[in-house]
Every structure is written in structure tokens, then in C-alpha cells.
């Protein structure tokens, strides 16, 4: 089959471990942990902490996310470190301004988007600390060290980071701390310039010494709570009480493979299984990648999954999510007739069989678009993910965990892992992850091809196509779709594939600064004496 695209990046393979992140320094930090004797959990946490430095627009300690671990003994563990609404939050705390689908979450004064009122109780640091202490090998201090080093020494600003500053320049200028760091003299940092984050380096040193307590009740928490006091609902008591939750993974099957993902409040595990169930009766391989028939089926499955997500999705402590029904093949046959997105993701595997697929964020680009003075911390704007209207499945309730589309997924065959993958991208995450799984299983793509392949997306109102799908725009319009051509759908996917001989291959895509490092070789044979 001739594919309508050419891969822009190359994969890397090794037998001792692979780290893939969306920034070179993040990948370097994770690889360093593997090299000094750490496992995939140590590597993933070190990478994520370093990404809070070099991808500050995407992820931070005051954000939230989900990490999916496959342990060396074959168990799957999901760490839910999602943000929650504070105890002072109210269902009517924001005023909606539109019911138009594209502006459904917009509120008066953008209060759920920028500023203290947009900040939910963070969970990232608490989750990272818990999973590293429970399943990592190294001392916590070792895992934090690479992030401190990069923040204190500085790093080179990439065109990707430069573009993110420009995109939200007006909001960043409105906050003195953000403006000082990112727009010196009023102009955005140029690509190739050096960004040093001394305040944040000091915050990381506190975290190195005190663990997650530095933010969840300690000095960093007090600084954050003080900054939120004017117009926020998150208090120091909320930060102290914040928790990360270990949850059981969701599983399904697709063409002889087992699909494993996170449970609610994440949408991905439920709805990726649901969409694959809808597609399974169709011969997608014969239809071909990029054909109008295949694209039409994909769009229909995605739209139906979003319809169910709107009806019943969110925190299982507050919403009855019918997981068994949504993931059943009978339900898929009934539903399917026969005819932002600013996040980061890391995928890590070690030689002992531990795998981590983790997606974490501060929600929107640059989160709430302000920085806590003296700390370098950029808080999340997770309140944007709640429905600003009372009485809905996704409405704001104190203590309610934020809904998410994050999709840190794994695919098994005969009980063994064959793929681990994930990506940033808001509502476009889990449909994009589903398409990558179909690319691998149905279309026989290489890992690199699967993560770089063009994507489509719909929520049922219009159909978005990436540039490499533009050649089918008229065909899809002829099928009744309101087609919109977009630069990207979702963000930089990264993935690891596992071969039967123990070789692991990592791949990152063109949509971000995806970087792969693979380790081979190993220690000397026991008993070897060195001869000079």
C-alpha cells in the first residue's frame, strides 16, 4: 500500500531501555536515570520533572495527569494525578457566554481560562512522588537532580517554545513574572537564546529535599495559595488534602490484541475500546488507509463515542459511567451501523519489563497564564475542563476530579506488550490514539509511520483533516461532512514497540520536538578481569 505521507523522523532501537519525550532534555533526563541503575518509573518521573522546565507551556508541578504503568510482573497500574475542584468551588462560579459547540466552555471574562479563578487543585507532583516512591529504584533526590540542573544552568529556546510564547503573548505580557521571564524588553525569547529559571531551580531544590510536601502544605503551597487568594477557590487546605489515586486499568480486545488504558475519569480506556469495537466488524485493511470508506467509518465511530462521552463521562465518584456497557461489543454493534490540547507525553521502557506511558499537563498552553512570584511555578487552568453550567455530568462540584481525554495506552498480544503510546491534544487525544492503534494493527504500519500518519477528528459537528488528508477533502464533503483543514490534530505522539527478541523501538512524530534515546550494550560479563 502506498501511503499519502512521508515520515519526517527516524526511530531508535535498543535492548536496555528506551525513552521518548517531546523535548530532547526530557529524553536525556530519563535516559540518565536508566544509565545510573534506575528503572522506567524513575526515568519517566525524571523526564516529566525536566519537561516542567523545558516545556513550561505544557506541563508543570501544579498541573495534573495520568500515568499508566505495566510492572515487570505483568500488572497494570494507573496513577490518577488529575486536578480536582477546590472545596470553595461552585457549579455557578462561571457565567457561560455561548451554547455554540466551538465556544461551549467560554465564560464571561475568561475566568475559567486565565487567572487564579481558572486554577484547580493540582495533582502532578503528588502523583509523580507517589509512583516513584512506590515503584522506582533510585533515591528521590537523584530523580529531581536533572531538572534542577537544567533550570539552573539554562537551556536553549527551541522554535517550538518560541512559537508558544508568541501564540499567547498578550496574556503572558499581562503577568509581570511571565513577562519578565519570557518576554524581556517586551519581545518573545528568540530561538537559540538561553532561558535560565533560577526561581524554579530553587523550588525544585525544595521538592528534592521535602518531596511532594513542599507543594502540598509546605512553603511552595503557601506561596501558591497566597497568589490564588484574590479570585481563586483553591486553599492551602485543598493543597494539603490533595491525593493521587491508584486505579485499575480498562481492557478490551481488538483483532486478537488486548487494549489496555486508564479508567474514568479518563475517557480513553472506555471510548478507545468502544471505537475499536465499532470498527472491528469492518475490513479496514482491504479498504485501505486514507480511503473515503475508512475515513468515513473512523469519523462515525469518533462522533458516536463523543456522543456517549457527553452523556456520561467524568469522575466515577460523582457520575455513573456505564463502563461495561460502553466497552461491550454488543453495544458497539447497536451504535455503529454497517455502512488542546496542550499537554506532554512520555513513553519509557526498561530491560526488566517495566513500561510507563504517562500524559501530564497544565491544561491549556501556559496554563492560567501567570506565575507564582518567587517560585517559577505556572499553575494549571483545569477549571476550563468543567462544564460551566450547573446540573450537567461535567459540572463543577467541590472535590470532583476533572474529566480528561488523556490516553496513555498499551497493546498486548499473547500476554506480552507490543506497543505503548500516547500524545497531548485535549479532546483530540483519544481519537488520535485509536487511529494509531488501527494504523499498527490493520494497516501494518511501522511504529514511525503509525505515529506520523495524518489524523482526522470530529465531535459530530464538523470534520477536521490534517494536511496529508487534504486530497480527500472533496470526497468527504461529498459524503456530507463539513470539512475543515487544520495544521495538526492533537500533538506530538510518542510510542515504543516491543519485539519478541527483547529489542525495543521508540518513535516520536513531527508535531512536537519528539526525541528518542535507546540504550544497548550493558555491563561486563561477571568475573571479567581487566588487563592492562
Tab-separated table of N, CA and C in Angstrom, residues 39 51 156 180 341 351 404 424 509:
chain	number	residue	atom	x	y	z
A	39	UNK	N	14.906	2.449	37.033
A	39	UNK	CA	14.007	1.722	36.141
A	39	UNK	C	13.149	2.710	35.350
A	51	UNK	N	10.735	18.134	31.915
A	51	UNK	CA	9.825	18.767	30.960
A	51	UNK	C	9.111	19.968	31.572
A	156	UNK	N	18.549	26.018	25.738
A	156	UNK	CA	18.353	26.775	24.504
A	156	UNK	C	16.866	26.768	24.129
A	180	UNK	N	8.558	38.981	32.533
A	180	UNK	CA	9.989	39.111	32.847
A	180	UNK	C	10.789	37.924	32.324
A	341	UNK	N	-5.582	21.031	24.619
A	341	UNK	CA	-4.827	20.143	23.765
A	341	UNK	C	-3.342	20.343	24.000
A	351	UNK	N	14.818	-2.639	30.550
A	351	UNK	CA	15.175	-4.001	30.157
A	351	UNK	C	14.503	-5.062	31.015
A	404	UNK	N	-10.976	14.076	31.564
A	404	UNK	CA	-9.816	14.183	30.688
A	404	UNK	C	-9.913	13.220	29.525
A	424	UNK	N	-0.270	14.426	23.557
A	424	UNK	CA	-1.078	15.542	24.041
A	424	UNK	C	-2.148	15.893	23.019
A	509	UNK	N	6.936	11.954	16.749
A	509	UNK	CA	6.417	12.471	15.482
A	509	UNK	C	6.766	13.937	15.254
